[in-house]
GROMACS .gro file of N, CA, C and O in nm:
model
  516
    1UNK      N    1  10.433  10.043  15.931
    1UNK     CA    2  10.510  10.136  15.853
    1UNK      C    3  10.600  10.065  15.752
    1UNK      O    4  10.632  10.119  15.646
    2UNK      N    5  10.642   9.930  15.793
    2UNK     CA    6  10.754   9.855  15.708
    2UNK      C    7  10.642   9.809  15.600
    2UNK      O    8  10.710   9.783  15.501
    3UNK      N    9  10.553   9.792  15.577
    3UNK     CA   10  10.457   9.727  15.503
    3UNK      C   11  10.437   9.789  15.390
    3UNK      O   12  10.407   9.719  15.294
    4UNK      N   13  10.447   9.914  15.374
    4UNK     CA   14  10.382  10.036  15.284
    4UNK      C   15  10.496   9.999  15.179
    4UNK      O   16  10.471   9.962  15.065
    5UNK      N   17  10.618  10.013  15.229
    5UNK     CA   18  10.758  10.015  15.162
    5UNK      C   19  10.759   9.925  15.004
    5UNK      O   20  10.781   9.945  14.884
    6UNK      N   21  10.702   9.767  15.134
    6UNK     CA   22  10.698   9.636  15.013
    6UNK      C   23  10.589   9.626  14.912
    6UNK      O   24  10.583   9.562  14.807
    7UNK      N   25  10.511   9.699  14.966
    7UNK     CA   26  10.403   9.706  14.859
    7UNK      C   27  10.382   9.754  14.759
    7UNK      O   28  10.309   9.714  14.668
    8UNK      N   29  10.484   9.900  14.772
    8UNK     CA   30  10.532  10.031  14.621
    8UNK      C   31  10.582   9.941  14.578
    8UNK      O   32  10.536   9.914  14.467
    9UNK      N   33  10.688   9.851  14.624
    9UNK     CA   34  10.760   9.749  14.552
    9UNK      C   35  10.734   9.654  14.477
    9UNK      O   36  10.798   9.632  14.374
   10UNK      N   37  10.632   9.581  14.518
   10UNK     CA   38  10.572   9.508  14.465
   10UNK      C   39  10.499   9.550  14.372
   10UNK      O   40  10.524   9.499  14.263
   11UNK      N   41  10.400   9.640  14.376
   11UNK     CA   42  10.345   9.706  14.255
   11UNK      C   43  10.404   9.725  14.125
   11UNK      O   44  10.362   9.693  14.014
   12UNK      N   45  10.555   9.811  14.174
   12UNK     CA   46  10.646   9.833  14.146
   12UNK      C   47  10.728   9.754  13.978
   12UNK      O   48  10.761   9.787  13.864
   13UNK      N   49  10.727   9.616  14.083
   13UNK     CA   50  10.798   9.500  13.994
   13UNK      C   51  10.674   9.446  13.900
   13UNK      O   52  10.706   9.369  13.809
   14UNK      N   53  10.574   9.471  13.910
   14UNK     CA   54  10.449   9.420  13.877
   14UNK      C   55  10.423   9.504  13.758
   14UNK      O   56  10.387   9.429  13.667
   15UNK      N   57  10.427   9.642  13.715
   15UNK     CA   58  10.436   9.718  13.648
   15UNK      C   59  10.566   9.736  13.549
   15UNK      O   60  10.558   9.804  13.446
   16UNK      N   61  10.667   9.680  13.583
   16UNK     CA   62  10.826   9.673  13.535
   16UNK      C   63  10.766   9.531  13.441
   16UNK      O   64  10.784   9.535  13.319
   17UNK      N   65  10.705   9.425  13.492
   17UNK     CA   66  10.658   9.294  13.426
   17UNK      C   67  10.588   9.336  13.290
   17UNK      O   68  10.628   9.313  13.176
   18UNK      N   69  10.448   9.418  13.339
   18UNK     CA   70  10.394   9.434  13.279
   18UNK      C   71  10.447   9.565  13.145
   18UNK      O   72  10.398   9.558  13.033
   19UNK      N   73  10.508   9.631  13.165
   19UNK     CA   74  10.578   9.726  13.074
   19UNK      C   75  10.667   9.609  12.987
   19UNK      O   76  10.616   9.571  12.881
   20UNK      N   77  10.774   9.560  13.020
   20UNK     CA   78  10.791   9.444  12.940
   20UNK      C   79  10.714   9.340  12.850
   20UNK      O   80  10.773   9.294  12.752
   21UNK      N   81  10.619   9.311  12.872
   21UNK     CA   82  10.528   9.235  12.816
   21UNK      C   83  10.472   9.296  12.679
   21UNK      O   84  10.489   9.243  12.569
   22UNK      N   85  10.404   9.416  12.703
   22UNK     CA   86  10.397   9.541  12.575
   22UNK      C   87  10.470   9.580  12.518
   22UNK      O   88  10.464   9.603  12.398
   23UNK      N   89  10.596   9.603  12.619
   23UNK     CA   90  10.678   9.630  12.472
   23UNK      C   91  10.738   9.514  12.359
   23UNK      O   92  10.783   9.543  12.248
   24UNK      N   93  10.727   9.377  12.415
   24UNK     CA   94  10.773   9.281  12.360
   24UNK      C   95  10.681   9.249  12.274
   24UNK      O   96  10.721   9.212  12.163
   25UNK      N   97  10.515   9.256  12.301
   25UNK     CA   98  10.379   9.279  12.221
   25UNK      C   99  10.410   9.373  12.097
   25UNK      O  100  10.359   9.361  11.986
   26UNK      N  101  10.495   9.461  12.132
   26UNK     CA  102  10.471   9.625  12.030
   26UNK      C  103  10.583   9.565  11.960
   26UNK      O  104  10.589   9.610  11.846
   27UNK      N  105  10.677   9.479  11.985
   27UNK     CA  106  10.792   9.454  11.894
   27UNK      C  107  10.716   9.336  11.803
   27UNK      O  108  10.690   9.376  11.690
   28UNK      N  109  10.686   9.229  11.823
   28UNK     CA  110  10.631   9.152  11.794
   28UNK      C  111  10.532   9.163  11.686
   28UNK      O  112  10.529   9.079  11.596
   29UNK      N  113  10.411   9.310  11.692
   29UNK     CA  114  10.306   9.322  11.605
   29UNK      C  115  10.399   9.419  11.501
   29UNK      O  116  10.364   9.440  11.385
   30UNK      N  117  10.523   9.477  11.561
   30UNK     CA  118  10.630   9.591  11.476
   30UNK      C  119  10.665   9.472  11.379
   30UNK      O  120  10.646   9.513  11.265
   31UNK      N  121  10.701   9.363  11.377
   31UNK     CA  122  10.820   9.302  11.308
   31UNK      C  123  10.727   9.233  11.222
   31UNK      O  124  10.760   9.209  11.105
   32UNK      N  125  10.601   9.194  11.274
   32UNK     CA  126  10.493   9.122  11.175
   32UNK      C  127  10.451   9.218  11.034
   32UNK      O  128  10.431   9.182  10.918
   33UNK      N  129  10.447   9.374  11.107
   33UNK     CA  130  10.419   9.503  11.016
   33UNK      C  131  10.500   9.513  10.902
   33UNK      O  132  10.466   9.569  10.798
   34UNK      N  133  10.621   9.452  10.928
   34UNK     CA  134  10.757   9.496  10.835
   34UNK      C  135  10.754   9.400  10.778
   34UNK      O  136  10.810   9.411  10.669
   35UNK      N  137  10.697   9.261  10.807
   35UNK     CA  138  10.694   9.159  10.699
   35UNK      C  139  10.594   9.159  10.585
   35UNK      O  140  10.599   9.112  10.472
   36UNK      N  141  10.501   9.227  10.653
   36UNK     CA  142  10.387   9.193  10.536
   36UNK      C  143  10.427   9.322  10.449
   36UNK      O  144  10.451   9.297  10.331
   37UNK      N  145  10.439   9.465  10.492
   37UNK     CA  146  10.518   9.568  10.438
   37UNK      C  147  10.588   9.529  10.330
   37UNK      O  148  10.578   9.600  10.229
   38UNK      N  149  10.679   9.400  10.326
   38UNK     CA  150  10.812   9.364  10.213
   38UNK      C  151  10.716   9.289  10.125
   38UNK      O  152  10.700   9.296  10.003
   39UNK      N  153  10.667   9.230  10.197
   39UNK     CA  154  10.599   9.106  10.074
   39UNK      C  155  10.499   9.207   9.998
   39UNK      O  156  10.528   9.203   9.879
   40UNK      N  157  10.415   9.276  10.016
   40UNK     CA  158  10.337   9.427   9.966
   40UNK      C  159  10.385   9.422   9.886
   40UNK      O  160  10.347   9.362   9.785
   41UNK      N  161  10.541   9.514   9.904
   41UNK     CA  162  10.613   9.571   9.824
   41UNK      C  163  10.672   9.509   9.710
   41UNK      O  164  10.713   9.579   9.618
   42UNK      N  165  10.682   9.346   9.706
   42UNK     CA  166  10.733   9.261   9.653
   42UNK      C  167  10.651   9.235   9.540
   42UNK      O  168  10.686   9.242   9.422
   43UNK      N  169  10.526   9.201   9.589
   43UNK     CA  170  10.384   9.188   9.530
   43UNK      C  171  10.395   9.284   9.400
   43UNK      O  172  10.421   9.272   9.280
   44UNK      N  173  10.363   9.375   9.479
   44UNK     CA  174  10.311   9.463   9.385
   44UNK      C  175  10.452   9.526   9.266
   44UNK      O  176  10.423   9.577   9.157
   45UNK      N  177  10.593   9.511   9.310
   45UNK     CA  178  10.670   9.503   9.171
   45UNK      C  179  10.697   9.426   9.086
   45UNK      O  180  10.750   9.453   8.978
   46UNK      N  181  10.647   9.269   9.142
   46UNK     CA  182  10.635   9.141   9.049
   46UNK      C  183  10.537   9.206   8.925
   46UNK      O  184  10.553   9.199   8.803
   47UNK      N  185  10.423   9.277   9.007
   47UNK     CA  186  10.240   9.268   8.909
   47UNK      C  187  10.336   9.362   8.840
   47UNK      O  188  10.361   9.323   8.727
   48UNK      N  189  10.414   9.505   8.882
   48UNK     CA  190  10.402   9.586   8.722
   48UNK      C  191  10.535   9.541   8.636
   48UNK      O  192  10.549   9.563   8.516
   49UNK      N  193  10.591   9.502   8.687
   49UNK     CA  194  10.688   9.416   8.618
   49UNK      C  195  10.604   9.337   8.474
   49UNK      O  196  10.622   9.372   8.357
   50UNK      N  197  10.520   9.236   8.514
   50UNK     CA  198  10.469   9.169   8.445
   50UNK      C  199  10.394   9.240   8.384
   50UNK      O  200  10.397   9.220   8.263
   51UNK      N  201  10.298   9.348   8.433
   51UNK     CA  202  10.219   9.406   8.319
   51UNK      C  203  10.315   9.485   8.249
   51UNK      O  204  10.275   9.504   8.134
   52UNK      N  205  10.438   9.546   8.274
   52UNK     CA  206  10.471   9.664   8.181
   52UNK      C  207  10.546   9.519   8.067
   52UNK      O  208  10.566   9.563   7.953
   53UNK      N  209  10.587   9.368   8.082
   53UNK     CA  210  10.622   9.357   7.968
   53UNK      C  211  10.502   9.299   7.922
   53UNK      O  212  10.524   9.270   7.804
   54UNK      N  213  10.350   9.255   7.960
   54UNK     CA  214  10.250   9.187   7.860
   54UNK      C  215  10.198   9.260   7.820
   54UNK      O  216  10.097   9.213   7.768
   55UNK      N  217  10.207   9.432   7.802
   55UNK     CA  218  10.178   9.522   7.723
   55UNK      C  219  10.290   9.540   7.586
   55UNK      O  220  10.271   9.541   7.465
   56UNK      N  221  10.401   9.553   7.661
   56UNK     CA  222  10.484   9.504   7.571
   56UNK      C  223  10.466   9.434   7.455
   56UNK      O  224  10.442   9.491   7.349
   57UNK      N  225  10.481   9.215   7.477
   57UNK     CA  226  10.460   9.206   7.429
   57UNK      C  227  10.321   9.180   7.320
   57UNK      O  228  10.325   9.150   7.201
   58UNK      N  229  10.240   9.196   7.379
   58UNK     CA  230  10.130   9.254   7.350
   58UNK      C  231  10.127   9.350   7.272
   58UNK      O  232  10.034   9.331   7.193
   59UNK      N  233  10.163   9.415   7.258
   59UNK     CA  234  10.171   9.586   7.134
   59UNK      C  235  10.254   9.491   7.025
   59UNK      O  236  10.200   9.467   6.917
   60UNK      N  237  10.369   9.444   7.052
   60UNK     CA  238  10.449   9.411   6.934
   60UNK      C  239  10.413   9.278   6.863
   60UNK      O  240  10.446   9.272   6.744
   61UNK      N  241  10.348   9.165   6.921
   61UNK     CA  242  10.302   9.044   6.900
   61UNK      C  243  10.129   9.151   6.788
   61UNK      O  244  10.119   9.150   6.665
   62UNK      N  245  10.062   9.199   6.852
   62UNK     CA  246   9.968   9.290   6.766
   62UNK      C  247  10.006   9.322   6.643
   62UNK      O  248   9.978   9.272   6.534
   63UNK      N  249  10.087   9.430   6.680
   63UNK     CA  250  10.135   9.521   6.550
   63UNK      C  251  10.210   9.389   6.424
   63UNK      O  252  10.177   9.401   6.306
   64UNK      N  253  10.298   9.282   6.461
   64UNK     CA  254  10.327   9.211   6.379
   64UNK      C  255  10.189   9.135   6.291
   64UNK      O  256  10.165   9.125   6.170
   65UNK      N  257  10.113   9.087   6.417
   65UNK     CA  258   9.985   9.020   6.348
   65UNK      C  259   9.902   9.089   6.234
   65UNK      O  260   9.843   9.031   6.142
   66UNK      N  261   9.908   9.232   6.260
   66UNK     CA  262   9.838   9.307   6.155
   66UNK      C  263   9.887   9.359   6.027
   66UNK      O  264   9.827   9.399   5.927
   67UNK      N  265  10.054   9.347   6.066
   67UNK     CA  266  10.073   9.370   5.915
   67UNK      C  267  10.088   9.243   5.860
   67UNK      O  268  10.061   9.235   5.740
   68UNK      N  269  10.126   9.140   5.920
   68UNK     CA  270  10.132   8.969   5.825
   68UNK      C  271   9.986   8.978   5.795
   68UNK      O  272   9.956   8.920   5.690
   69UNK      N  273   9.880   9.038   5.862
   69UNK     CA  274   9.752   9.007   5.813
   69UNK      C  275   9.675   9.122   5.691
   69UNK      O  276   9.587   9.117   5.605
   70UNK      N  277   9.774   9.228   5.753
   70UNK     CA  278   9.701   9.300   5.606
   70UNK      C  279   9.807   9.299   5.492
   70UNK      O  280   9.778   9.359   5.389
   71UNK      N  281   9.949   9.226   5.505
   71UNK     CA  282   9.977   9.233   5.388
   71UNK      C  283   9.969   9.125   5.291
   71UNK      O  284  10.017   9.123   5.178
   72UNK      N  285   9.869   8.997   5.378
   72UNK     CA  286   9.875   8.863   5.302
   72UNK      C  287   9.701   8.900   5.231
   72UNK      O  288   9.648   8.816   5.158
   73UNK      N  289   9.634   9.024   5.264
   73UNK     CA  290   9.529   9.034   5.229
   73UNK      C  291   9.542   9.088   5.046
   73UNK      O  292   9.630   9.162   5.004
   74UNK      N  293   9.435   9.029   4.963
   74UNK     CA  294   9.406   9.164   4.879
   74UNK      C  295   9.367   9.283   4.909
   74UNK      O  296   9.294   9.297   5.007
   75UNK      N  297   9.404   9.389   4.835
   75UNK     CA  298   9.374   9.563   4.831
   75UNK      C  299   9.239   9.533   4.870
   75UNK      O  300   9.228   9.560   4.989
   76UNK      N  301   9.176   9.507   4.841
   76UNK     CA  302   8.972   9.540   4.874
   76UNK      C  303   8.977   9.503   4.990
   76UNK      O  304   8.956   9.598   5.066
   77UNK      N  305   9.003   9.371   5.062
   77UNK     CA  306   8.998   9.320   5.210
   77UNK      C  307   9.063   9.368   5.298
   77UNK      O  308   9.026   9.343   5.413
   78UNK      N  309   9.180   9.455   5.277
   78UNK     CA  310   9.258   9.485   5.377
   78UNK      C  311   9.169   9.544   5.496
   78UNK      O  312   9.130   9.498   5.604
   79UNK      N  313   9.156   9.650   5.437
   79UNK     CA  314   9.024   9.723   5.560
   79UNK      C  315   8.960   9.672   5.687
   79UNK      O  316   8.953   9.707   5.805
   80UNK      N  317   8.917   9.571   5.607
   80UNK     CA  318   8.836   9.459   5.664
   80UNK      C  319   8.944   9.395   5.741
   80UNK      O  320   8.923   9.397   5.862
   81UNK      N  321   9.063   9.336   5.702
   81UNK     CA  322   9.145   9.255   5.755
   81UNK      C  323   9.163   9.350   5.907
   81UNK      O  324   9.146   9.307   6.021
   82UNK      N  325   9.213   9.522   5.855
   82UNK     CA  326   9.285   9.558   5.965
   82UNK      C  327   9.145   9.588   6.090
   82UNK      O  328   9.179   9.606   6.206
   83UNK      N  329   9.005   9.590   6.056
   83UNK     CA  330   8.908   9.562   6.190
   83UNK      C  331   8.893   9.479   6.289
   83UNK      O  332   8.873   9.478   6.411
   84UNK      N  333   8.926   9.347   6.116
   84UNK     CA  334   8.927   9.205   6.227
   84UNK      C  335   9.014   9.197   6.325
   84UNK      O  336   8.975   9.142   6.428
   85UNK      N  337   9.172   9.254   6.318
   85UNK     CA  338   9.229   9.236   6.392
   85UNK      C  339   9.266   9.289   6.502
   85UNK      O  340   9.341   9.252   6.593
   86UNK      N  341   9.176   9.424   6.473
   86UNK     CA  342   9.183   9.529   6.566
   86UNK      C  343   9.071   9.462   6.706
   86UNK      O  344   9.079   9.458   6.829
   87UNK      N  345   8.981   9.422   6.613
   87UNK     CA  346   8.897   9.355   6.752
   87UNK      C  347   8.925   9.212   6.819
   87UNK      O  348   8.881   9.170   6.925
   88UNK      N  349   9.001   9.158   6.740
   88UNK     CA  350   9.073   9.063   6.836
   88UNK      C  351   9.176   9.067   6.940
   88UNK      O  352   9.188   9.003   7.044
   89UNK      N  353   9.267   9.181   6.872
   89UNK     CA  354   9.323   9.240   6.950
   89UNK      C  355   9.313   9.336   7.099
   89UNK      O  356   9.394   9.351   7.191
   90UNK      N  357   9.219   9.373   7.082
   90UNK     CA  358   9.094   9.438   7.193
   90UNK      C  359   9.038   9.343   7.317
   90UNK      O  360   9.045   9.355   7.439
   91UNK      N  361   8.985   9.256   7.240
   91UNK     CA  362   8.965   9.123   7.323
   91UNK      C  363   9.054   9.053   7.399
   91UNK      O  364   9.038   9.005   7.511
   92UNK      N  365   9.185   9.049   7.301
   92UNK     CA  366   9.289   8.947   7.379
   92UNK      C  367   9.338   9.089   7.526
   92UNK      O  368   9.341   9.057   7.644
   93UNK      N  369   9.361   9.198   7.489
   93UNK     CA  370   9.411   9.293   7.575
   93UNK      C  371   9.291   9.304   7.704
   93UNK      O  372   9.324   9.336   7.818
   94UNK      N  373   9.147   9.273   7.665
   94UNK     CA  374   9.063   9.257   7.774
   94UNK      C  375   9.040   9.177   7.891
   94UNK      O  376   8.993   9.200   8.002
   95UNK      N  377   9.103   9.046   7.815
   95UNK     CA  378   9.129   8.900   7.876
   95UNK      C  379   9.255   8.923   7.983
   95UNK      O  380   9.249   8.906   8.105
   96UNK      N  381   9.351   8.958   7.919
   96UNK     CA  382   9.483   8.974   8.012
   96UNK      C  383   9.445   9.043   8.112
   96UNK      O  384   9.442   8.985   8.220
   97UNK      N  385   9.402   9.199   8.105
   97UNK     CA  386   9.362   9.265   8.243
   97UNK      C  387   9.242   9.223   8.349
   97UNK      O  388   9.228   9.254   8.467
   98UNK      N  389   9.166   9.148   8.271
   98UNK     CA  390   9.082   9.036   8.382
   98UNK      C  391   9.129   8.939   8.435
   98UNK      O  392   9.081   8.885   8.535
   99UNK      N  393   9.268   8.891   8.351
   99UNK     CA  394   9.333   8.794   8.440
   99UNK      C  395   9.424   8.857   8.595
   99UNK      O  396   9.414   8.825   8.713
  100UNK      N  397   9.496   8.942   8.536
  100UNK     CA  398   9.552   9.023   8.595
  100UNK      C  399   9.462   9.058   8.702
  100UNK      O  400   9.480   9.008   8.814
  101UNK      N  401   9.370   9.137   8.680
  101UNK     CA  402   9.228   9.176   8.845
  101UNK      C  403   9.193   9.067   8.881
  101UNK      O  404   9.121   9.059   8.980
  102UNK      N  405   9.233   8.953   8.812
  102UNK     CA  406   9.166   8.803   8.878
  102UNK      C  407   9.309   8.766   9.001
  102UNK      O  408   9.320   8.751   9.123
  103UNK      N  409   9.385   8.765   8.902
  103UNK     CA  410   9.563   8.714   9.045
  103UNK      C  411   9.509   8.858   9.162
  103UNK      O  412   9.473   8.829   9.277
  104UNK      N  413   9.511   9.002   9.115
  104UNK     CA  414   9.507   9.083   9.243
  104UNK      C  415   9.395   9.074   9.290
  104UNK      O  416   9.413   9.058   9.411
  105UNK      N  417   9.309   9.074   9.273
  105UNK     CA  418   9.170   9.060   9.368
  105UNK      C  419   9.180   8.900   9.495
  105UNK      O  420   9.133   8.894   9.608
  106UNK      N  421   9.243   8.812   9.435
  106UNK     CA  422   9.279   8.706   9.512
  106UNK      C  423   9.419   8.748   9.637
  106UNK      O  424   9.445   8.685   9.739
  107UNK      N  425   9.466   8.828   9.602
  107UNK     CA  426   9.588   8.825   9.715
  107UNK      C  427   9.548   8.887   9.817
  107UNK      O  428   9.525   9.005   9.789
  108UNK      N  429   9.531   8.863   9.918
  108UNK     CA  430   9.522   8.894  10.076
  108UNK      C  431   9.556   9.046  10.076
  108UNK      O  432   9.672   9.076  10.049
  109UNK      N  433   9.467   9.144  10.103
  109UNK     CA  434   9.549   9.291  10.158
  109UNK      C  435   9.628   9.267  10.228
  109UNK      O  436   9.660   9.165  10.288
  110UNK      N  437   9.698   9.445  10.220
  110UNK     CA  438   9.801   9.452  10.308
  110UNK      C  439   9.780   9.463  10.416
  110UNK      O  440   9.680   9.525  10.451
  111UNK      N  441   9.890   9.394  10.533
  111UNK     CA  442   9.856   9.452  10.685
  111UNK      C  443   9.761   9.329  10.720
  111UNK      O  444   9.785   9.296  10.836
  112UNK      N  445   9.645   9.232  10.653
  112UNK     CA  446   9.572   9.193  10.682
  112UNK      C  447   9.608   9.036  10.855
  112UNK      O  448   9.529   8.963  10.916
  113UNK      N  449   9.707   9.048  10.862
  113UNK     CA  450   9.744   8.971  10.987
  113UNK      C  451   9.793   9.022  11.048
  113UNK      O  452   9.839   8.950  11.137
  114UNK      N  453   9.834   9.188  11.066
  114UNK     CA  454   9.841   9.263  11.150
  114UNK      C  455   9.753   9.291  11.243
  114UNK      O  456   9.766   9.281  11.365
  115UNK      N  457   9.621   9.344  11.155
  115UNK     CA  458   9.509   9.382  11.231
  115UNK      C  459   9.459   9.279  11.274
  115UNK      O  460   9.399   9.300  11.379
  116UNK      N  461   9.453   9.135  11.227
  116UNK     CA  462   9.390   9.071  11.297
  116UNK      C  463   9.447   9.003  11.446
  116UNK      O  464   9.374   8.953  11.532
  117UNK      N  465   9.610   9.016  11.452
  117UNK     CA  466   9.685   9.033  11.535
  117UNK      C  467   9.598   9.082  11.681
  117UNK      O  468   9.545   9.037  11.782
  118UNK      N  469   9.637   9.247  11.583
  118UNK     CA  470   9.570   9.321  11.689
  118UNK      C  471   9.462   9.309  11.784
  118UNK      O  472   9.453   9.307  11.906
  119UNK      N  473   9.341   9.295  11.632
  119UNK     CA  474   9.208   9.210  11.700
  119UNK      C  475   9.187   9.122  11.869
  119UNK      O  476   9.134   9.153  11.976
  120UNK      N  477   9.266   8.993  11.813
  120UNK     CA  478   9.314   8.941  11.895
  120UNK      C  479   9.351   8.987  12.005
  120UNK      O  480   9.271   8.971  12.097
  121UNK      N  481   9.496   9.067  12.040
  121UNK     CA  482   9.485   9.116  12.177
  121UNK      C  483   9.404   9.190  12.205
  121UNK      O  484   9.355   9.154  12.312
  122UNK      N  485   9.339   9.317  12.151
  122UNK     CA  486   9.230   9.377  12.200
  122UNK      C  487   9.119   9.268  12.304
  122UNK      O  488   9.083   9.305  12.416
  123UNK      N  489   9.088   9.173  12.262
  123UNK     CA  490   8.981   9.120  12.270
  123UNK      C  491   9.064   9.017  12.452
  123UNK      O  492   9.039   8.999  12.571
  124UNK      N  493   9.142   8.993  12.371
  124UNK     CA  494   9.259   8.911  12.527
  124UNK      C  495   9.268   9.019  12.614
  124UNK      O  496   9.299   8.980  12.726
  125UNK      N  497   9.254   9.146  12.607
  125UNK     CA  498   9.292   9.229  12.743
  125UNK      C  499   9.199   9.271  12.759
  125UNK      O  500   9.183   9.310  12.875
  126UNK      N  501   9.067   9.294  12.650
  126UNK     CA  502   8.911   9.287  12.695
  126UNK      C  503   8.849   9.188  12.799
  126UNK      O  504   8.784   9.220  12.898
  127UNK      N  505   8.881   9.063  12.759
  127UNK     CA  506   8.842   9.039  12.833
  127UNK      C  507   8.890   8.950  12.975
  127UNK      O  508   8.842   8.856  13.038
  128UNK      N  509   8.977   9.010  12.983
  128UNK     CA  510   9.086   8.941  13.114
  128UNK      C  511   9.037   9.091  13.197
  128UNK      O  512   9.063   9.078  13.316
  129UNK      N  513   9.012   9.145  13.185
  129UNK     CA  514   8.934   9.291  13.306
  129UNK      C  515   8.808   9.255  13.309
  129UNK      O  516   8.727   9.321  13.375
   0.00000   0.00000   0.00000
């Protein structure tokens, strides 16, 4: 009869262990969540930061180039002048946003060492049963 007692107990403390362990797990994959969360967030106001001023200067570096270029032109060439520069201008604005999808396509998603976190224990309590 004394036996039954120590054994709820034991279970008991065994389950108190193990509840600790998860929640220190759940804090642990929580605090990893909130880091990559900031850096995300960080990320991604650096990129429009930078694009809202290389549009910027981009529009105004343009617009200057085309009138120094159509006003150093003669009357007959201008035309011509303001195509040429329209398609260079086109080009250079094509280049920047491929650079731009070139830096974001390289940065790690978000969350991406979270889940693999996760992965991880999944697979540790897979296969410890």
């Amino acid at each position: 009869m004394n036996r039954l007692p120590m054994e709820i107990f034991g279970f008991n403390g065994a389950a108190t262990r193990l509840g600790r362990v998860t929640a220190q797990i759940l804090q642990d994959r929580l605090e990893l969540l909130a880091l990559e969360l900031r850096e995300a967030k960080i990320l991604f106001a650096q990129a429009l930061i930078l694009v809202c001023l290389g549009v910027a200067f981009c529009l105004l570096g343009l617009l200057l180039l085309i009138l120094a270029t159509v006003y150093g032109l003669p009357p007959e060439w201008r035309v011509y002048g303001l195509a040429a520069t329209a398609l260079v201008s086109l080009l250079a604005g094509a280049a920047a946003f491929r650079a731009l999808n070139r830096i974001l396509g390289q940065s790690p998603l978000a969350f991406d060492q979270s889940v693999a976190e996760l992965k991880k224990d999944a697979t540790c309590f897979l296969t410890k049963n």
